[in-house]
mmCIF file of C-alpha atoms in Angstrom:
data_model
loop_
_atom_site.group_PDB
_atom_site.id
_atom_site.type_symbol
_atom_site.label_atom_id
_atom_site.label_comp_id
_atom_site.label_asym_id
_atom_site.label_seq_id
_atom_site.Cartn_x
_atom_site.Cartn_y
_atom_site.Cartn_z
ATOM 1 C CA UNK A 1 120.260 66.832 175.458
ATOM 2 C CA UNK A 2 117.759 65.118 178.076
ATOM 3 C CA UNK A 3 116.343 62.071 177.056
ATOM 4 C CA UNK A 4 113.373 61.681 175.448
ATOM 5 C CA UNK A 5 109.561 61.656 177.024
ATOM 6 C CA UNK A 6 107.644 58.695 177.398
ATOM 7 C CA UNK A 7 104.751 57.352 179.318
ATOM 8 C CA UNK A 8 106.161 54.868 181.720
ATOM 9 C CA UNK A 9 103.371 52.694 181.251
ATOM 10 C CA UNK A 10 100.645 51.897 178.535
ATOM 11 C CA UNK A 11 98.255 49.068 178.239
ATOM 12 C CA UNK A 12 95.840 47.441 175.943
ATOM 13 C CA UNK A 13 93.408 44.430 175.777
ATOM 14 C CA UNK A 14 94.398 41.589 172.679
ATOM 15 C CA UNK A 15 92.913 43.260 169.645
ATOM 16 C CA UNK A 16 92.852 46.772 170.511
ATOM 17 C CA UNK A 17 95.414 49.420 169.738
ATOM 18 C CA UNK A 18 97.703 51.543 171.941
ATOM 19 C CA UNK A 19 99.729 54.812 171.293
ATOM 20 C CA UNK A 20 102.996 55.163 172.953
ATOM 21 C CA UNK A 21 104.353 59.092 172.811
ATOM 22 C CA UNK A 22 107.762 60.100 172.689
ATOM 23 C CA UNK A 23 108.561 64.315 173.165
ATOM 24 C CA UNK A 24 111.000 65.913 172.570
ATOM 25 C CA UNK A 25 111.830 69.340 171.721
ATOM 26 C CA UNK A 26 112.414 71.506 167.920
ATOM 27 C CA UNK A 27 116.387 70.408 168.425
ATOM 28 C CA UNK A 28 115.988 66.681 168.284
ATOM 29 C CA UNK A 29 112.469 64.851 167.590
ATOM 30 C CA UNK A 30 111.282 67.988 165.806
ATOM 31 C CA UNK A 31 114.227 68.778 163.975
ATOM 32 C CA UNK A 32 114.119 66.256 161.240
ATOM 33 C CA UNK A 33 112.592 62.791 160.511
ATOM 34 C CA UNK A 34 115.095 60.301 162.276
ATOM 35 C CA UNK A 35 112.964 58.801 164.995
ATOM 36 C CA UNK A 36 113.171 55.082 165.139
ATOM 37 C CA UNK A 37 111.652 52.762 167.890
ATOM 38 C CA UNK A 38 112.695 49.450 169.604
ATOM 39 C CA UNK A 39 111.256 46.753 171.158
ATOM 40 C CA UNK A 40 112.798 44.630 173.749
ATOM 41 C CA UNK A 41 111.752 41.739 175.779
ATOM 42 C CA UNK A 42 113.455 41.533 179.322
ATOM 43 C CA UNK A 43 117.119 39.818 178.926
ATOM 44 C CA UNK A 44 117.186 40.668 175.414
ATOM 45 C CA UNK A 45 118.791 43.288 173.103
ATOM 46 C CA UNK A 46 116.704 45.435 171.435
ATOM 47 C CA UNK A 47 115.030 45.116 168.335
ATOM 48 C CA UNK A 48 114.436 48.029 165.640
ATOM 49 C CA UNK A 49 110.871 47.821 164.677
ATOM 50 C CA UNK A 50 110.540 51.515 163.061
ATOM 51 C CA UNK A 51 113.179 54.041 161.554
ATOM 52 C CA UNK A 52 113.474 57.155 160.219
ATOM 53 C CA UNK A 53 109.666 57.897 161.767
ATOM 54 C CA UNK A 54 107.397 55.934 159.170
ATOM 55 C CA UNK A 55 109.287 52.914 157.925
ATOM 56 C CA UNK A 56 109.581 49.247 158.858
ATOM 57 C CA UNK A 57 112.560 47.022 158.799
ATOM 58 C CA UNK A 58 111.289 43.665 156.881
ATOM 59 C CA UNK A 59 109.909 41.129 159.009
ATOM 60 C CA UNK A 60 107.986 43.584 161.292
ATOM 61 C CA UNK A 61 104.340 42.967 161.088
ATOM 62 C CA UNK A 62 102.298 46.433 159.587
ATOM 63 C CA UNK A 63 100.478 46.407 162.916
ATOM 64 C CA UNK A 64 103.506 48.499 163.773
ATOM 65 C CA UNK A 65 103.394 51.916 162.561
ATOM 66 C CA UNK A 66 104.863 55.211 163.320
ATOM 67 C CA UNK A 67 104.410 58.814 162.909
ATOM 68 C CA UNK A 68 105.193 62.694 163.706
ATOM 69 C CA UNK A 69 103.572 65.708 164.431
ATOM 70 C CA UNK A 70 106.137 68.757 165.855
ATOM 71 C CA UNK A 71 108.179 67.587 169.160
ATOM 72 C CA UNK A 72 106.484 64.307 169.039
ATOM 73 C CA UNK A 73 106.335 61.354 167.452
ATOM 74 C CA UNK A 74 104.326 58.036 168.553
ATOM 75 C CA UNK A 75 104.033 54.386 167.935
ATOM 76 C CA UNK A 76 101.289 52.692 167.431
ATOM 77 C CA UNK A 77 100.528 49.056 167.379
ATOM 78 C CA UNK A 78 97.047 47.682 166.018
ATOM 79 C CA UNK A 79 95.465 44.240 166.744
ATOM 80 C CA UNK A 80 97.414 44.104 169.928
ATOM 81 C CA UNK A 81 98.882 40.593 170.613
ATOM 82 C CA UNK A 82 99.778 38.715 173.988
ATOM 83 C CA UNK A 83 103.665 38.693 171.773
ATOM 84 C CA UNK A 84 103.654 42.531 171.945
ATOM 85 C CA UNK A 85 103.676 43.043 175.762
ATOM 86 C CA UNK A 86 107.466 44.275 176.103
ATOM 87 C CA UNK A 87 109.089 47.712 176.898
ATOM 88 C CA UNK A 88 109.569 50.077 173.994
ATOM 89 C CA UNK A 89 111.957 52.937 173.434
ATOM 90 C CA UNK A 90 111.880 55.565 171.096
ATOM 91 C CA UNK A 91 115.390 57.514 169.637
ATOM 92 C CA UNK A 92 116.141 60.470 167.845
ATOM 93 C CA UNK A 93 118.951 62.243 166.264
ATOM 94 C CA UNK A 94 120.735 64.569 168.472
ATOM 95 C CA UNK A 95 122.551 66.448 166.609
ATOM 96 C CA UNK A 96 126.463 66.782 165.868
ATOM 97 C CA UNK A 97 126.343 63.101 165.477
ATOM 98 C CA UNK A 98 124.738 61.916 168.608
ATOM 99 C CA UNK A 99 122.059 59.833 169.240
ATOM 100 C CA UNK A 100 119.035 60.475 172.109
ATOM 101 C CA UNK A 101 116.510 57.821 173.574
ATOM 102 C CA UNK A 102 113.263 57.968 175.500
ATOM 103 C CA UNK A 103 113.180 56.588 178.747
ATOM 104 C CA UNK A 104 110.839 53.551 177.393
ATOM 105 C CA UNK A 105 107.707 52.407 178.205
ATOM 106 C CA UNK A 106 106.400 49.165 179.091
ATOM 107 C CA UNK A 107 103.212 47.779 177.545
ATOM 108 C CA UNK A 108 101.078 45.831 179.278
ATOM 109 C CA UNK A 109 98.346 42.848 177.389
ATOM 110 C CA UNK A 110 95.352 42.705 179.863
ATOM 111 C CA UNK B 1 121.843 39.309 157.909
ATOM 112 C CA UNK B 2 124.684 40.093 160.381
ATOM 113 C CA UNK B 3 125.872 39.374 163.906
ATOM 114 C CA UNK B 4 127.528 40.952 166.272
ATOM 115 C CA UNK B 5 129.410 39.387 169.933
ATOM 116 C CA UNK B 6 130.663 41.173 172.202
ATOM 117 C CA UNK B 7 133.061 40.411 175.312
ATOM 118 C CA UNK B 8 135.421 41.380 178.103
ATOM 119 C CA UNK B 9 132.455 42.890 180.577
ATOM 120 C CA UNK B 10 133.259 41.645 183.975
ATOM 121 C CA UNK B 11 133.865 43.370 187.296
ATOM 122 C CA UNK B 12 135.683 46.365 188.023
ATOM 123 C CA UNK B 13 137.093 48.511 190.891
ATOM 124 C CA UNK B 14 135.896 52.413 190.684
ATOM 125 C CA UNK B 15 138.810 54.274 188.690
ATOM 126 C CA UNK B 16 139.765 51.448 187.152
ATOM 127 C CA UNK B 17 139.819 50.173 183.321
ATOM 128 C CA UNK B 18 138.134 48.081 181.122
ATOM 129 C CA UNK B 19 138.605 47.094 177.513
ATOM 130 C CA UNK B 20 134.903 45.905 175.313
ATOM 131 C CA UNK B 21 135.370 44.089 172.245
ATOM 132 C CA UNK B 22 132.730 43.218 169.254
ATOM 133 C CA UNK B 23 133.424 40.949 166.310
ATOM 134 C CA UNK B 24 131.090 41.831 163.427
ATOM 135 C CA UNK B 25 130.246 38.894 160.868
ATOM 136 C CA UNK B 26 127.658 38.368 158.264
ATOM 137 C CA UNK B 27 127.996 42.314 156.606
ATOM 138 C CA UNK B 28 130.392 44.283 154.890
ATOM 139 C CA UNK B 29 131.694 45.737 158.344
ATOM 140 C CA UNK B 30 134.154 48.356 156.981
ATOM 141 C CA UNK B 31 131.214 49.987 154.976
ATOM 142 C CA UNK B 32 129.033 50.843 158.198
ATOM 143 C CA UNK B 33 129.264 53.472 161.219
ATOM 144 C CA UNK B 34 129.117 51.679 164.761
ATOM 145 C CA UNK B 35 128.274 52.635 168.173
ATOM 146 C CA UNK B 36 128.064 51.377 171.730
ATOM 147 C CA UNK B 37 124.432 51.527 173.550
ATOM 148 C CA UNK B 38 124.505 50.846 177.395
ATOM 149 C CA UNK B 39 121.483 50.082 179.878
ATOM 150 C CA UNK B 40 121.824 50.088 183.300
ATOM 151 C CA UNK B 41 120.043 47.883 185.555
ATOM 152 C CA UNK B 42 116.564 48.346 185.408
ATOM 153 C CA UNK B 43 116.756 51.892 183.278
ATOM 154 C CA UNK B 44 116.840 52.795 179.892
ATOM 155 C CA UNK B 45 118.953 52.600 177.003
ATOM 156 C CA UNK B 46 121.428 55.203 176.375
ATOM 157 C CA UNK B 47 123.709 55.920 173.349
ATOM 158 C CA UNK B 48 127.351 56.009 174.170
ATOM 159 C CA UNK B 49 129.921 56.661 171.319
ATOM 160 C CA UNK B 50 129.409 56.150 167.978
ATOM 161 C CA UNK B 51 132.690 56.178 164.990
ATOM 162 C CA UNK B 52 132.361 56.416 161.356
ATOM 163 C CA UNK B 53 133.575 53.846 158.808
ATOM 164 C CA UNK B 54 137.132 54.744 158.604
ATOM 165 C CA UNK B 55 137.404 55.504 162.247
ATOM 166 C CA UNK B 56 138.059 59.377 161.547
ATOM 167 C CA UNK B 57 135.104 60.671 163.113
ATOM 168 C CA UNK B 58 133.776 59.345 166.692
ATOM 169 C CA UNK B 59 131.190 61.001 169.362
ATOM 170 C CA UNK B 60 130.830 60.341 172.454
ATOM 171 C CA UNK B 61 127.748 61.080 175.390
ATOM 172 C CA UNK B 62 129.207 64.003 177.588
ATOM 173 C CA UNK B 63 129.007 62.039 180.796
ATOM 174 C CA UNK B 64 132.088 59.516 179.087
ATOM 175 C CA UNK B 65 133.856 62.204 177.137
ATOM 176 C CA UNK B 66 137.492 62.056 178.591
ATOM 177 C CA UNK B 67 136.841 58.691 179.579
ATOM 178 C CA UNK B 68 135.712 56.561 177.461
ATOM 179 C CA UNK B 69 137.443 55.723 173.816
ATOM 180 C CA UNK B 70 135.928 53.561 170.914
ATOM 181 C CA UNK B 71 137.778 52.444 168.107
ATOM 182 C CA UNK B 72 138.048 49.626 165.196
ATOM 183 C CA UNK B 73 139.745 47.441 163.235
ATOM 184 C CA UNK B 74 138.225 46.833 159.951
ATOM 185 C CA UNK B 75 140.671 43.811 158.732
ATOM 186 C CA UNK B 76 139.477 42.303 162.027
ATOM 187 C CA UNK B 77 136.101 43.417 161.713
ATOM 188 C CA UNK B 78 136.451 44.494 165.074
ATOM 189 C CA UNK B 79 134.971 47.608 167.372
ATOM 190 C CA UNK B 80 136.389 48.222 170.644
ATOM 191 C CA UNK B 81 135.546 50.622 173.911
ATOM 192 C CA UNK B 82 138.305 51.496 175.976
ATOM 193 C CA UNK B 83 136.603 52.252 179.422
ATOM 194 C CA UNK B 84 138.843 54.483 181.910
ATOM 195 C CA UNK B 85 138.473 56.377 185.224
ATOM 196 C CA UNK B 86 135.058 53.817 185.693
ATOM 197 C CA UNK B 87 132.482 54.885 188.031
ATOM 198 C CA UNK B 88 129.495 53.659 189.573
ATOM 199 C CA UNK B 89 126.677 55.334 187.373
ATOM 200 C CA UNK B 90 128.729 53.601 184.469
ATOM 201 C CA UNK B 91 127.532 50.015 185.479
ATOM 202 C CA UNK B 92 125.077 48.643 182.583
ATOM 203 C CA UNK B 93 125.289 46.181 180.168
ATOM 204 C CA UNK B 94 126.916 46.849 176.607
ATOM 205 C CA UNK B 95 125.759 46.767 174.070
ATOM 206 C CA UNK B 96 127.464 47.050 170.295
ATOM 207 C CA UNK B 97 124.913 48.003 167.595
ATOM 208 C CA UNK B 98 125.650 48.380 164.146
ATOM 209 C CA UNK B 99 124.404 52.001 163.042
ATOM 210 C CA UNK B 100 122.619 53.337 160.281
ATOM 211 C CA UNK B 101 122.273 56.708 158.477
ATOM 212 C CA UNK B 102 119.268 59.262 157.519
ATOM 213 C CA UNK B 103 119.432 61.912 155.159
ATOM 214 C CA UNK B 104 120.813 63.378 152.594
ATOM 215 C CA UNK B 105 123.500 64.642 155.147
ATOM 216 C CA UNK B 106 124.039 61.479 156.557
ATOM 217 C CA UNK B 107 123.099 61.375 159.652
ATOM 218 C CA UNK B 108 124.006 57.907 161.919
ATOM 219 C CA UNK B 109 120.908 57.725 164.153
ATOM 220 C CA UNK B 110 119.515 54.229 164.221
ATOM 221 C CA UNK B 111 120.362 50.892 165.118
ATOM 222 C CA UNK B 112 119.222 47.410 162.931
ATOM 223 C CA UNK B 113 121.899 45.094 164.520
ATOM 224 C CA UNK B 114 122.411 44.658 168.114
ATOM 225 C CA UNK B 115 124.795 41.940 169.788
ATOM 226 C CA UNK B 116 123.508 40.374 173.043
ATOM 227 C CA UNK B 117 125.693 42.696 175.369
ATOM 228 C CA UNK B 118 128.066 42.188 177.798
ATOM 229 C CA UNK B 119 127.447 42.940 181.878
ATOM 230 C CA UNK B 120 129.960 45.685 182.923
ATOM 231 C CA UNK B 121 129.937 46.024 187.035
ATOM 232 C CA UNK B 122 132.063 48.991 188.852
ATOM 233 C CA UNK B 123 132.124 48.031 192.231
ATOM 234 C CA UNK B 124 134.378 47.750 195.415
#
């Protein structure tokens, strides 16, 4: 499996809302609903913010949502904040037990 | 909530060895699959192995199949990667995550709890 397909870049002014795509193909993304997304300022680890395509981990504001249409899912964050500027990375299940991530994409706050 | 620390990153000659350890704490450790996740400098994250509760089932990335070996202690609440034959292209930090399942299969593909990783250089 290649990794998955995402814009390198995406930006947004506070307040708006920005789409970040993730493709993949009908073996992996579009094979079932286990997408998740993380979010990770530089330094840190990661940090799950959506699973299994649609769902939020408590503590993650609603502004975070997710979703899936064929090969692709997205993430989309409303109300952009200043807080939100960090890279994201999307994941999917492989198959036979592995695990596949996008190549992430860092969003910019104008 | 959980936490998980890893150690024994450090600096390494190409083809040589290197041992990663991860003490779990906070969870019911023995009751969860694991995996490692690596980033390289600069680039992305990438899955690495993953091993089920009991340690009878593990997968691996091809590009450390052969190489690399994780494995666990549950009384310790322990996960380990035993890194062989390193290479270059294998420099990244490490990072242990605790894994979660999908599906009515269950399927291990996402991560809720990551430790803060530990720096593993090959170099000459």
């Amino acid at each position: 499996h290649s990794a998955l397909t995402q814009p390198r870049s995406v930006s947004g002014s506070p307040g708006q809302s920005v789409t970040v795509s993730c493709t993949g193909t009908s073996s992996d993304v579009g094979a079932n609903n286990f997408v998740s997304w993380y979010q990770q300022y530089p330094g840190n680890a990661p940090k799950l913010i959506i699973y299994d395509v649609t769902k939020r981990p408590s503590g993650v504001p609603d502004r975070f949502s997710g979703s899936k249409s064929g090969n692709t899912a997205s993430l989309t964050i409303s109300g952009l904040q200043s807080e939100d500027e960090a890279d994201y990375y999307c994941c999917s299940y492989g198959g036979t037990y592995t695990v596949i991530f996008g190549g992430g994409t860092t969003l910019t706050v104008l | 909530e959980g936490q998980l620390v890893e150690s024994g990153g450090g600096l390494v000659q190409p083809g040589g060895s290197l041992r990663l350890s991860c003490l779990a704490s906070g969870f019911s450790y023995s009751t969860y699959w694991m995996a490692w996740v690596r980033q390289a400098p600069g680039k992305g994250l990438e899955w690495v192995t993953n091993i089920k509760q009991d340690g009878s089932e593990k997968y691996y990335v091809d590009s450390v199949q052969g190489r690399f070996t994780i494995s666990r202690d549950n009384a310790k609440n322990s996960l380990h990667l035993q890194m062989n034959g390193l290479r270059a292209d294998d420099t990244a930090v490490y990072y242990c995550a605790r894994s979660r399942v999908s599906g009515l299969k269950v399927k291990p593909n996402w991560f809720d709890i990551w430790g803060q990783g530990t720096l593993v250089t090959v170099s000459s």
